[in-house]
N, CA and C of each residue as an Amber inpcrd file, in Angstrom:
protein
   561
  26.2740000  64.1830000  22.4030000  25.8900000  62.9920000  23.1260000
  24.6510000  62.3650000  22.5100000  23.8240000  63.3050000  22.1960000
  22.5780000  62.7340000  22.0690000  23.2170000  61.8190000  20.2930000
  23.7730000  62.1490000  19.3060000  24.4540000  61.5680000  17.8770000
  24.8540000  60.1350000  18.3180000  25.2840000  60.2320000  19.4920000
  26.3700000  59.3230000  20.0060000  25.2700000  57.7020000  20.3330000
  23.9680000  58.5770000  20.8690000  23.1070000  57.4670000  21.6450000
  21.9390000  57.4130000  20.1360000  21.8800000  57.9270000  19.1440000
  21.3380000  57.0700000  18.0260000  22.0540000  56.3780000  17.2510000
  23.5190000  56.5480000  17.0910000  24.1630000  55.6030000  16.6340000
  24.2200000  54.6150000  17.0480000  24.3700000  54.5680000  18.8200000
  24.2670000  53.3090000  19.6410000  22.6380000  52.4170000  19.6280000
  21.6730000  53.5270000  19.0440000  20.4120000  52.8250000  19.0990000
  20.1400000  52.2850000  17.6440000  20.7440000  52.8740000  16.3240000
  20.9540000  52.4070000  15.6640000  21.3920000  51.3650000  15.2460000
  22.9530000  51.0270000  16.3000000  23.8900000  49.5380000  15.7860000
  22.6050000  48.6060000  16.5050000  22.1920000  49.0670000  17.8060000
  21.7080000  48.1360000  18.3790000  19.8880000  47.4780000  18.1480000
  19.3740000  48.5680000  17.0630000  18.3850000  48.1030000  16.6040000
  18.6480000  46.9580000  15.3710000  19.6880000  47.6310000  14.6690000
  20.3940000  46.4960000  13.3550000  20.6230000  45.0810000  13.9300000
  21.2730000  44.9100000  15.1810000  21.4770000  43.9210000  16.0360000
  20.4730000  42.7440000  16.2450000  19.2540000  44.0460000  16.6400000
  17.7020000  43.0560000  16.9360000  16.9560000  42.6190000  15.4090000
  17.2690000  43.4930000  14.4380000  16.5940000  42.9010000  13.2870000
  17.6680000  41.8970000  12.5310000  18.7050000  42.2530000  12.5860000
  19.9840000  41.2440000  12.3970000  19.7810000  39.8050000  12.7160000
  19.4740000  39.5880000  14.2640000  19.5590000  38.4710000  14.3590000
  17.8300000  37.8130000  14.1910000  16.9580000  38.5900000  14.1370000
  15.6370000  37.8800000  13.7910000  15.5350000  37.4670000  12.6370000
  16.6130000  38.5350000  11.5590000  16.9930000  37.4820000   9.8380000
  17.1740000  36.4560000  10.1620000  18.6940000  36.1160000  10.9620000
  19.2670000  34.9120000  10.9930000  18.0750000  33.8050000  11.3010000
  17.3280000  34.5730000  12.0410000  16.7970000  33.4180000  13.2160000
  15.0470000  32.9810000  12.8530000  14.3330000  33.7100000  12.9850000
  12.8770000  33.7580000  12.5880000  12.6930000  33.8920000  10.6290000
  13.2810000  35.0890000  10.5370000  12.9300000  34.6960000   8.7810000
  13.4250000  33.5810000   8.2410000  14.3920000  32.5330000   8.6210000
  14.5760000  31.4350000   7.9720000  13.5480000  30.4420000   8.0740000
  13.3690000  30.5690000   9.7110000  12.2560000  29.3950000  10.1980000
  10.7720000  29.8630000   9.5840000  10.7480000  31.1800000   9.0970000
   9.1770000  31.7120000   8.5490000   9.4160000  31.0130000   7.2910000
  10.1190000  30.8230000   6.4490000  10.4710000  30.5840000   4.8750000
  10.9230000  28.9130000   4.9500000  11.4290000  28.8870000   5.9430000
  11.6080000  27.0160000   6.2430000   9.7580000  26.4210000   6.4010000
   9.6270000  27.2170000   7.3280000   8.2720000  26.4780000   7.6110000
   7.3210000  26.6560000   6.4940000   6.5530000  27.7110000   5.7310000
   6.1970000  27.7890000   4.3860000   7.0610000  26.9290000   3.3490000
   7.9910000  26.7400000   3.3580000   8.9710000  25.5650000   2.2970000
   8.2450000  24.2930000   2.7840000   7.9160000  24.0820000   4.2640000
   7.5510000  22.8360000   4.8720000   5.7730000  22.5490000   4.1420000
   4.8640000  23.7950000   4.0860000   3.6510000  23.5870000   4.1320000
   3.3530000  23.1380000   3.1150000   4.3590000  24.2390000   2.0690000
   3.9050000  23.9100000   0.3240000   4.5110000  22.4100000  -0.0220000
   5.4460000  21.6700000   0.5300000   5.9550000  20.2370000   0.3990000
   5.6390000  19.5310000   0.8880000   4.6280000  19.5890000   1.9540000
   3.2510000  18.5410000   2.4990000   2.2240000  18.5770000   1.1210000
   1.8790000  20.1750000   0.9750000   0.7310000  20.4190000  -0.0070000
   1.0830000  19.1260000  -1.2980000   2.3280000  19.4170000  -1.7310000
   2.6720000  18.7380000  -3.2590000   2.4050000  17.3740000  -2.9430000
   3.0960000  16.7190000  -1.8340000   3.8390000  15.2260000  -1.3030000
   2.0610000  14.4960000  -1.4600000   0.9590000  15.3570000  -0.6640000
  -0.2400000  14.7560000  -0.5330000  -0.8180000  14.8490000  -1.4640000
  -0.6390000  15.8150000  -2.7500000  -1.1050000  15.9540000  -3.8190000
  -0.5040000  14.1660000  -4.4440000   0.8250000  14.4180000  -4.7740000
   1.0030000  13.3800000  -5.6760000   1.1410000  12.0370000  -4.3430000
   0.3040000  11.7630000  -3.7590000   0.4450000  10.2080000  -2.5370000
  -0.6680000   9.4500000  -3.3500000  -1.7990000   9.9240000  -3.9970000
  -2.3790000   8.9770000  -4.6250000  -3.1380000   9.9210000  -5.7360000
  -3.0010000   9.4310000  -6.9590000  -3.4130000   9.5850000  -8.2700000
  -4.6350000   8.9550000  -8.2470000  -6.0010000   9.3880000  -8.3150000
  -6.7750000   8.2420000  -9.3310000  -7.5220000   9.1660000 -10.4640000
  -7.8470000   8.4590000 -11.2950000  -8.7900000   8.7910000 -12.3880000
  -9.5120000   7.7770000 -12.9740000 -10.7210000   7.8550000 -13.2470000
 -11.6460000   6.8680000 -13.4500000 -11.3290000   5.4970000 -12.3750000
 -11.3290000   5.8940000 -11.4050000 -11.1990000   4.8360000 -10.3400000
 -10.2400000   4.0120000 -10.0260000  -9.1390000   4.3460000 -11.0630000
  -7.7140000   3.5480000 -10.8780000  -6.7660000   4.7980000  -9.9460000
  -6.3870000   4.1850000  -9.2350000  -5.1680000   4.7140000  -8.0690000
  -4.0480000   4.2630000  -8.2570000  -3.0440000   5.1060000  -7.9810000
  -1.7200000   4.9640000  -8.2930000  -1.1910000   5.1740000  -7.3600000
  -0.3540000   4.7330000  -6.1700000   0.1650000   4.7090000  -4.9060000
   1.7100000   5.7240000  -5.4950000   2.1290000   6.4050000  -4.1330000
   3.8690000   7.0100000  -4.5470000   4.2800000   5.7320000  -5.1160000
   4.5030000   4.9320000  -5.1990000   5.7850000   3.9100000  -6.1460000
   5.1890000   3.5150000  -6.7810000   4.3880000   3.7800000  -7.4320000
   3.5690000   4.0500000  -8.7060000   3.1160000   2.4930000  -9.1680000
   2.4810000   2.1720000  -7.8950000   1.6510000   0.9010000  -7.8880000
   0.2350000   0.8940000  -7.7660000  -0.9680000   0.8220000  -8.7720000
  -2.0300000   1.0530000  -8.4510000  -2.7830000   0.2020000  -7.9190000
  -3.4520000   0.6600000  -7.2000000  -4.1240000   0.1710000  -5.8820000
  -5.7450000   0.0320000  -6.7580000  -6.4340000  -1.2000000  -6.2010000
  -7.4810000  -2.1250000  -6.9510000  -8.8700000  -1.9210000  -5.9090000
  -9.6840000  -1.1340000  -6.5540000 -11.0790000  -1.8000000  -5.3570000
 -11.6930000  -3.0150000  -5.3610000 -12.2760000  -3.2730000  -4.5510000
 -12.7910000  -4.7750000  -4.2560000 -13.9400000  -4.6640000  -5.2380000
 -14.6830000  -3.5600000  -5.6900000 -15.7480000  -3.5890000  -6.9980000
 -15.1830000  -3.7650000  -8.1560000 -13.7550000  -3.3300000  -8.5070000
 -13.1760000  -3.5140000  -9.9900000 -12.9430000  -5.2770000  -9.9830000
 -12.2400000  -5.6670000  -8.5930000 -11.6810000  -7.0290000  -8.4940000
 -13.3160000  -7.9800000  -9.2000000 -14.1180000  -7.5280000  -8.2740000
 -14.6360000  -8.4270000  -8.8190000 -15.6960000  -9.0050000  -9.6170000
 -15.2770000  -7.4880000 -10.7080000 -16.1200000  -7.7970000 -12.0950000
 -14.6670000  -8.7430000 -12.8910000 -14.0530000  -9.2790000 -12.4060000
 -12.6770000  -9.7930000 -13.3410000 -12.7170000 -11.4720000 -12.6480000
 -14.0760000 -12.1850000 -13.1220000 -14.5520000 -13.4280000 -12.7720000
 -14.2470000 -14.5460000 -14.1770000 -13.8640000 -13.7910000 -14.9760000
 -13.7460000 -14.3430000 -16.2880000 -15.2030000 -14.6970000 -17.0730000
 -16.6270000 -13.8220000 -16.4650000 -17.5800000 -14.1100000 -17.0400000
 -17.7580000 -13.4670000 -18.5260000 -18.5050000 -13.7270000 -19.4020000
 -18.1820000 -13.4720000 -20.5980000 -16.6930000 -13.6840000 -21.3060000
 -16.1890000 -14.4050000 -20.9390000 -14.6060000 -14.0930000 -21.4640000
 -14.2540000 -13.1550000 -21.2290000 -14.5810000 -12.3570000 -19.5580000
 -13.6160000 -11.2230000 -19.5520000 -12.6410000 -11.9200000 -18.9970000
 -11.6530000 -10.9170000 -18.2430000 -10.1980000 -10.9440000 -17.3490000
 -10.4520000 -11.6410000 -16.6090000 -10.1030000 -12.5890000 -15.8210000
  -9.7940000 -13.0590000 -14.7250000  -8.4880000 -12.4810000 -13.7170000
  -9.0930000 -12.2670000 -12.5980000  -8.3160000 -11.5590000 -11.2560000
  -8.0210000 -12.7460000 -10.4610000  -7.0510000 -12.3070000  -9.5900000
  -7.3510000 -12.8310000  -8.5050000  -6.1340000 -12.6620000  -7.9360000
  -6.4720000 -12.4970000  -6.0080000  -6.1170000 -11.9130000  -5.3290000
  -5.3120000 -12.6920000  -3.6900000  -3.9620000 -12.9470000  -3.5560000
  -3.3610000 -13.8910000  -2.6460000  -2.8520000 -12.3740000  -2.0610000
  -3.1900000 -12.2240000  -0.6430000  -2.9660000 -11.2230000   0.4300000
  -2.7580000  -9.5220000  -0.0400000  -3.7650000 -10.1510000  -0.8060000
  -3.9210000  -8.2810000  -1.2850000  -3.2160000  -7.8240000  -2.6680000
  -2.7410000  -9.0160000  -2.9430000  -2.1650000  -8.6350000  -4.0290000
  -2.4830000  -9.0030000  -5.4420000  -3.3470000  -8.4890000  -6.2460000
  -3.4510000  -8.7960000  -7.1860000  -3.2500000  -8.9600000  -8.2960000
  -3.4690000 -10.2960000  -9.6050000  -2.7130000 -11.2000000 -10.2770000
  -4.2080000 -11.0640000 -10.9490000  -3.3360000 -10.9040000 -12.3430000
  -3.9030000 -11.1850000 -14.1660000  -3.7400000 -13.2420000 -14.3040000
  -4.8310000 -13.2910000 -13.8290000  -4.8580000 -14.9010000 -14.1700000
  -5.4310000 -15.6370000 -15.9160000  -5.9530000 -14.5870000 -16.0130000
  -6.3570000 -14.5050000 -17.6300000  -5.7510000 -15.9650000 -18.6300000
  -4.6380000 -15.6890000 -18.5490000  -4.1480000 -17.2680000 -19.3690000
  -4.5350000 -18.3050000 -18.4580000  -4.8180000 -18.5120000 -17.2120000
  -4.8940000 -20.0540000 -16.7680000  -6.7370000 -19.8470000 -16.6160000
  -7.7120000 -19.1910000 -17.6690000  -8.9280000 -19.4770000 -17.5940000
  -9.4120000 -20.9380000 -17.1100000  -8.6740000 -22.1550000 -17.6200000
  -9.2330000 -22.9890000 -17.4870000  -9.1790000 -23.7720000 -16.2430000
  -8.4160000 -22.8000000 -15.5570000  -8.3550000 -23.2090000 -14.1600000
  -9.5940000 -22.0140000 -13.2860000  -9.0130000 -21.0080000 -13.7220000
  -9.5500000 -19.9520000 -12.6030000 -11.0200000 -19.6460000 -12.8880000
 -11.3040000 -19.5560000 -14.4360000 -12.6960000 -19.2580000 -15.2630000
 -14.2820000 -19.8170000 -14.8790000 -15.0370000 -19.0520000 -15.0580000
 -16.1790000 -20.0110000 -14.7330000 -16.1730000 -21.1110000 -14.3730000
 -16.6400000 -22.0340000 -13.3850000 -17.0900000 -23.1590000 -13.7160000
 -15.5590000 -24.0920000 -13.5350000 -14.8300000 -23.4500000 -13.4610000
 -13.4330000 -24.4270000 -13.7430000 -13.0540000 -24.8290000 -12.0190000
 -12.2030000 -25.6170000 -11.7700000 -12.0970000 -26.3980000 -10.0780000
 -11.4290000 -24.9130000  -9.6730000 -10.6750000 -23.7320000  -9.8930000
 -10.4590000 -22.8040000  -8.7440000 -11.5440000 -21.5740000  -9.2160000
 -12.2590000 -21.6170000  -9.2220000 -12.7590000 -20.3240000  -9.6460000
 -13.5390000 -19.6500000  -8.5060000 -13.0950000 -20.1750000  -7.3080000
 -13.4260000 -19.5910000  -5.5020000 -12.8950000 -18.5290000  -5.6810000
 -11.5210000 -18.5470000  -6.5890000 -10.6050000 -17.6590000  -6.3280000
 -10.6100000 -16.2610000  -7.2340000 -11.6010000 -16.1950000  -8.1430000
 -11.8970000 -15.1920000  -8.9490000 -12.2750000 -14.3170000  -8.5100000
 -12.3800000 -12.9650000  -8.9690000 -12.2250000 -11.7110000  -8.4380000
 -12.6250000 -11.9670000  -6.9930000 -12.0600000 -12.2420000  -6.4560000
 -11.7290000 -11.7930000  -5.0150000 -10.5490000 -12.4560000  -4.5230000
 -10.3550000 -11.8880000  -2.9280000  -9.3220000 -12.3350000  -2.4710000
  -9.4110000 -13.5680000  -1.4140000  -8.8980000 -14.8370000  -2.1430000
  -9.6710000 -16.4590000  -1.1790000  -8.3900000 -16.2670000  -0.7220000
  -7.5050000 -15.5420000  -0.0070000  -6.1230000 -15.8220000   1.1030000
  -6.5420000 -17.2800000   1.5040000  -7.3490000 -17.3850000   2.7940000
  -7.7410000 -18.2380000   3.4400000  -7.6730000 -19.6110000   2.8100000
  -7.8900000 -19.6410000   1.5490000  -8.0140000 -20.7900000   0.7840000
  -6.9120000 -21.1500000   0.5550000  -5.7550000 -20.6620000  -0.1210000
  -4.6030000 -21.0960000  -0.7500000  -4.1050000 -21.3740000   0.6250000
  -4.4000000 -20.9530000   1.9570000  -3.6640000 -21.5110000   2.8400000
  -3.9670000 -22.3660000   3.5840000  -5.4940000 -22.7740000   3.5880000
  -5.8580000 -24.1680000   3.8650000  -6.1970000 -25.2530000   2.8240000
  -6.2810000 -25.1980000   1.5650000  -6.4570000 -25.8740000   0.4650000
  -7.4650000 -26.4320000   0.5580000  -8.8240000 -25.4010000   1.5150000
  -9.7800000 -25.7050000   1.1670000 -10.7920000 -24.3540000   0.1810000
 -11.1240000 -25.0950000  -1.1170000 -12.2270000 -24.0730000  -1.8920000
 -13.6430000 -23.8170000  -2.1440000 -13.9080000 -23.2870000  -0.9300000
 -15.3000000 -23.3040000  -0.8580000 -16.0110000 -21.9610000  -0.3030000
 -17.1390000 -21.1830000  -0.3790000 -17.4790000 -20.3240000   0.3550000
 -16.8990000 -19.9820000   1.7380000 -17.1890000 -20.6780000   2.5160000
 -16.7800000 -20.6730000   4.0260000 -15.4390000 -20.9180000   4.0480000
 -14.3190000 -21.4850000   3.1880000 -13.3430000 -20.8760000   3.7130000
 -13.0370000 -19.7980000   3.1770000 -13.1870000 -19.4140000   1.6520000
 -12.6010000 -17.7900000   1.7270000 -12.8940000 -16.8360000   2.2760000
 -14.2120000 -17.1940000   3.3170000 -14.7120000 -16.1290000   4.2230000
 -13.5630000 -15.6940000   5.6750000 -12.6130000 -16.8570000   5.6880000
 -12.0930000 -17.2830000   7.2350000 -11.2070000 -15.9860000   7.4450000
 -10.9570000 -16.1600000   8.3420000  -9.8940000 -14.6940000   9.0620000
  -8.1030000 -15.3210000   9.2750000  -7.7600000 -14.9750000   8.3410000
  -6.3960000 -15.8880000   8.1500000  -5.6650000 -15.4320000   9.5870000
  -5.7130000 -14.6400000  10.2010000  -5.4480000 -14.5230000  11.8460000
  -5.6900000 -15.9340000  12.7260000  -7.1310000 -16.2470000  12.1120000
  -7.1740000 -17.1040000  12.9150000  -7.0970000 -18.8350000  12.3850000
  -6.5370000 -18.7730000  11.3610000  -6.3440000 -20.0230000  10.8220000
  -4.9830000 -20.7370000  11.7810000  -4.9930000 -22.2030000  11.6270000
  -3.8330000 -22.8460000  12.3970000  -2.7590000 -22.9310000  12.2440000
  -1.3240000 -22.4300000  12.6110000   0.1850000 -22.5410000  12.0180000
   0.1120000 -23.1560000  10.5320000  -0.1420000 -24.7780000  10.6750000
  -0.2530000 -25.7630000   9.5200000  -0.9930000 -25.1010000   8.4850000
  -1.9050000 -24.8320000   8.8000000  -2.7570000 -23.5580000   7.5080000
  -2.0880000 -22.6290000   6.9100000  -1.6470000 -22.0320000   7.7580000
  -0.1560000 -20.5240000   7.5640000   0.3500000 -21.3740000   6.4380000
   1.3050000 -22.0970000   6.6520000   2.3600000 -22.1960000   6.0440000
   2.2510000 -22.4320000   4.3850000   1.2850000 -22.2270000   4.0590000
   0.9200000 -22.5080000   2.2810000   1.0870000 -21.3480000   1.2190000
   0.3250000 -20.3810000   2.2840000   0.2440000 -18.8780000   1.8060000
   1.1610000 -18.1050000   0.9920000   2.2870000 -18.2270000   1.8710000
   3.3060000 -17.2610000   1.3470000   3.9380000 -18.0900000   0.1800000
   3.9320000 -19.4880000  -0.1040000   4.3800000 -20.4200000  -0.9700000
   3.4280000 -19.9540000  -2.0980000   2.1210000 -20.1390000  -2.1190000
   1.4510000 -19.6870000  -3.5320000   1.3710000 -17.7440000  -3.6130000
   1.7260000 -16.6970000  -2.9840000   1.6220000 -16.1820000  -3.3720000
   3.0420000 -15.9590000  -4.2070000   4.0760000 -16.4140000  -3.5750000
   5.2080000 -16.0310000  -4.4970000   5.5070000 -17.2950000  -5.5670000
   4.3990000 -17.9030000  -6.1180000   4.1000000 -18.9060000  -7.1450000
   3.6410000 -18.0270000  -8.5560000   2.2690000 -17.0480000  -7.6960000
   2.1280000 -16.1600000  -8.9120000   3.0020000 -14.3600000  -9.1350000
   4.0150000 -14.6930000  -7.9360000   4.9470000 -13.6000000  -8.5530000
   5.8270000 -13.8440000  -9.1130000   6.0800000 -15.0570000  -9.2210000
   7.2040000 -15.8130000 -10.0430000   7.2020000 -16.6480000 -11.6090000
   5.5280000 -16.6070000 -11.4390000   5.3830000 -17.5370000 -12.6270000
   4.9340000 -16.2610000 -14.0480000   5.8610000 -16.7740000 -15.1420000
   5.4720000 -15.1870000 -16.3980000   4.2050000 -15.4380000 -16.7310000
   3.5560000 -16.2990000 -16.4840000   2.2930000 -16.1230000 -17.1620000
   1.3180000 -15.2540000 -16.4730000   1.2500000 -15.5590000 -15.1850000
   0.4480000 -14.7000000 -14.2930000   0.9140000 -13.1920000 -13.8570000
   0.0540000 -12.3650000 -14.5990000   0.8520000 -11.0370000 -14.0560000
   0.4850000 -10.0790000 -12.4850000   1.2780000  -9.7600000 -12.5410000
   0.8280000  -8.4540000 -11.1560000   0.1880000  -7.2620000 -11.6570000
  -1.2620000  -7.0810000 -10.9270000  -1.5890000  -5.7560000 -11.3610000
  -1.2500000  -4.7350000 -10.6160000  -1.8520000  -5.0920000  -9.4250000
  -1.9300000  -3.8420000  -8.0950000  -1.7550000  -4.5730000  -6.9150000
  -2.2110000  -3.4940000  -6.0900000  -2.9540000  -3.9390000  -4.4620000
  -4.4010000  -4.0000000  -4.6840000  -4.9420000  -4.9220000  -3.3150000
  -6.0690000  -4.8190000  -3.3180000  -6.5410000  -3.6190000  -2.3830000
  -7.3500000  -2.5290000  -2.2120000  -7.7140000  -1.9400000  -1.1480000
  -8.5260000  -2.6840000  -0.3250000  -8.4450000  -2.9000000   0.7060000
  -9.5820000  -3.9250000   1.9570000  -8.1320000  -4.1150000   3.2360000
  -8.5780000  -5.6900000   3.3270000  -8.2750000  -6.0480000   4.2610000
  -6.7930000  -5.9250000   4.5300000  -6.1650000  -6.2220000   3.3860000
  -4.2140000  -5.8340000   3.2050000  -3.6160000  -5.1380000   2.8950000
  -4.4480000  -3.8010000   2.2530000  -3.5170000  -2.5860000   1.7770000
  -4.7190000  -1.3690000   1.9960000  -4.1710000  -0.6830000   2.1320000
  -5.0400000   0.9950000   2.6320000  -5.0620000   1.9020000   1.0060000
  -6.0760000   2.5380000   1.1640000  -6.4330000   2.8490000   0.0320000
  -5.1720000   3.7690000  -0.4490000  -3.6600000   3.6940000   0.1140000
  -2.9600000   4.4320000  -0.3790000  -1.9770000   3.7880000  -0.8190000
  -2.3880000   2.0700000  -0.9070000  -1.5950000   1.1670000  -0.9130000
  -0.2840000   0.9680000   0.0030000  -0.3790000   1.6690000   1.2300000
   0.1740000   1.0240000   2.1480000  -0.4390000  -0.3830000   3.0720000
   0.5690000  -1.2080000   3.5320000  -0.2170000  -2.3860000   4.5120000
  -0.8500000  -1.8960000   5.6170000  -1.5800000  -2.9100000   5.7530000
  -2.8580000  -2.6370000   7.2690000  -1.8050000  -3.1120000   8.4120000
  -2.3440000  -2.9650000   9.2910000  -1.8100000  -3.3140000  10.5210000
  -2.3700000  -5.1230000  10.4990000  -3.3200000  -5.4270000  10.0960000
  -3.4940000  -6.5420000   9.4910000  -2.7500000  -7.6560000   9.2130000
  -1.8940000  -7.3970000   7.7240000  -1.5820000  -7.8130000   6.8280000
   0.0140000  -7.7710000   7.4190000   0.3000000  -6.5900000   8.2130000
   1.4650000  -6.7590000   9.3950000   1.4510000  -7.6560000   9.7180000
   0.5680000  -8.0260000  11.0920000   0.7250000  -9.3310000  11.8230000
   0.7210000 -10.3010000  10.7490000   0.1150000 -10.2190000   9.8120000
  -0.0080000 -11.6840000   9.5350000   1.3870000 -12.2500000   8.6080000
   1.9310000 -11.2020000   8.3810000   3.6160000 -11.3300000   7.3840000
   4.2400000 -11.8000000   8.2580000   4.0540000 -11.1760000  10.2660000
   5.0280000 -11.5240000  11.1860000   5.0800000 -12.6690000  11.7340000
   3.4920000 -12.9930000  11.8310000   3.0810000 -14.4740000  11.5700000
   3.9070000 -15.7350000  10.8420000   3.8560000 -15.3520000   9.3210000
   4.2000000 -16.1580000   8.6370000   5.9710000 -16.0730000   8.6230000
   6.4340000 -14.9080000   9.3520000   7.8890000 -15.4590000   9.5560000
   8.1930000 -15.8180000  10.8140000   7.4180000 -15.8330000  11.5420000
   8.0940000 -16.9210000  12.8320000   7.4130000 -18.6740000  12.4240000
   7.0250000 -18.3560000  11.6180000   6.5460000 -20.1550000  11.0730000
   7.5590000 -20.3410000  10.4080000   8.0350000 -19.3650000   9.4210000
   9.1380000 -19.3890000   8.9260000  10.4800000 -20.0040000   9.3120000
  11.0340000 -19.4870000  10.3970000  12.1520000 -19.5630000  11.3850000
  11.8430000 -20.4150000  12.4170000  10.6490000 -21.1420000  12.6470000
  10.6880000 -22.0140000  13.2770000  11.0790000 -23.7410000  12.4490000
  11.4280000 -23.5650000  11.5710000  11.4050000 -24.5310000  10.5290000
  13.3150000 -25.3410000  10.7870000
């Protein structure tokens, strides 16, 4: 009897470690599979070196200090920046460059401006939130002017007000896209 009741304590210990394989060692080795593929995912979410960032879709993301040494002074680069997105203006110096009628718009980002077509300090300061419908509606027209035109190239995002330093959008730059499509569709 007693052979009889370790065999039975036997099947029935195999039973309890049996099903904690099935059941717990997967989820122990699932969940470690889970930690080390956060570890990697946040490793590679943003690249930088020497201050350039590289977002997952391998778009690098721009600080507002790189933007705006790219004024075209000395004959450097000219930048410039329509809702965060920044554009190699370099060939149209004689527009964007020192001294030339847009050069509000040099390394930094004058949103506000291209959408009221006014260029001056005080408006690239404005809060395109709070600009008027009629203002809206310019914006999205010149920024997809310089995604369309070959001369002007795309570099990055800007980090600030429209993209997060991981080059995702702000909650910001949300409203204001949702903005510009109910102006859109109200048309």
């Amino acid at each position: 009897k007693k052979k009889k009741n370790n065999t039975v304590l036997k099947t029935y210990t195999y039973s309890i470690i049996s099903a904690m394989a099935k059941t717990l060692f997967p989820r122990f080795f699932l969940t470690i599979f889970y930690i080390v593929a956060l570890a990697i995912i946040s490793c590679q979410s943003e690249q930088c070196e020497d201050g350039d960032c590289i977002n997952p879709d391998g778009i690098r993301v721009i600080s507002m200090e790189e933007l705006s040494t790219k004024t075209g002074k000395d004959e450097g680069d000219v930048w410039i920046s329509v809702l965060g997105q920044v554009f190699d203006v370099t060939s149209g110096r004689d527009f964007y460059g020192e001294g030339a009628s847009y050069s509000i718009f040099a390394g930094r980002d004058a949103s506000p401006c291209f959408a009221s077509g006014t260029f001056n300090e005080e408006a690239a300061m404005a809060d395109m939130e709070e600009l008027k419908e009629g203002d809206m509606k310019g914006i999205d027209h010149w920024r997809k002017f310089y995604v369309d035109d070959d001369k002007y190239l795309f570099v990055g995002l800007l980090e600030g007000l429209y993209y997060q330093k991981d080059g995702q959008p702000t909650s910001k730059l949300s409203r204001i896209q949702e903005r510009l499509s109910s102006i859109e569709t109200k048309k």
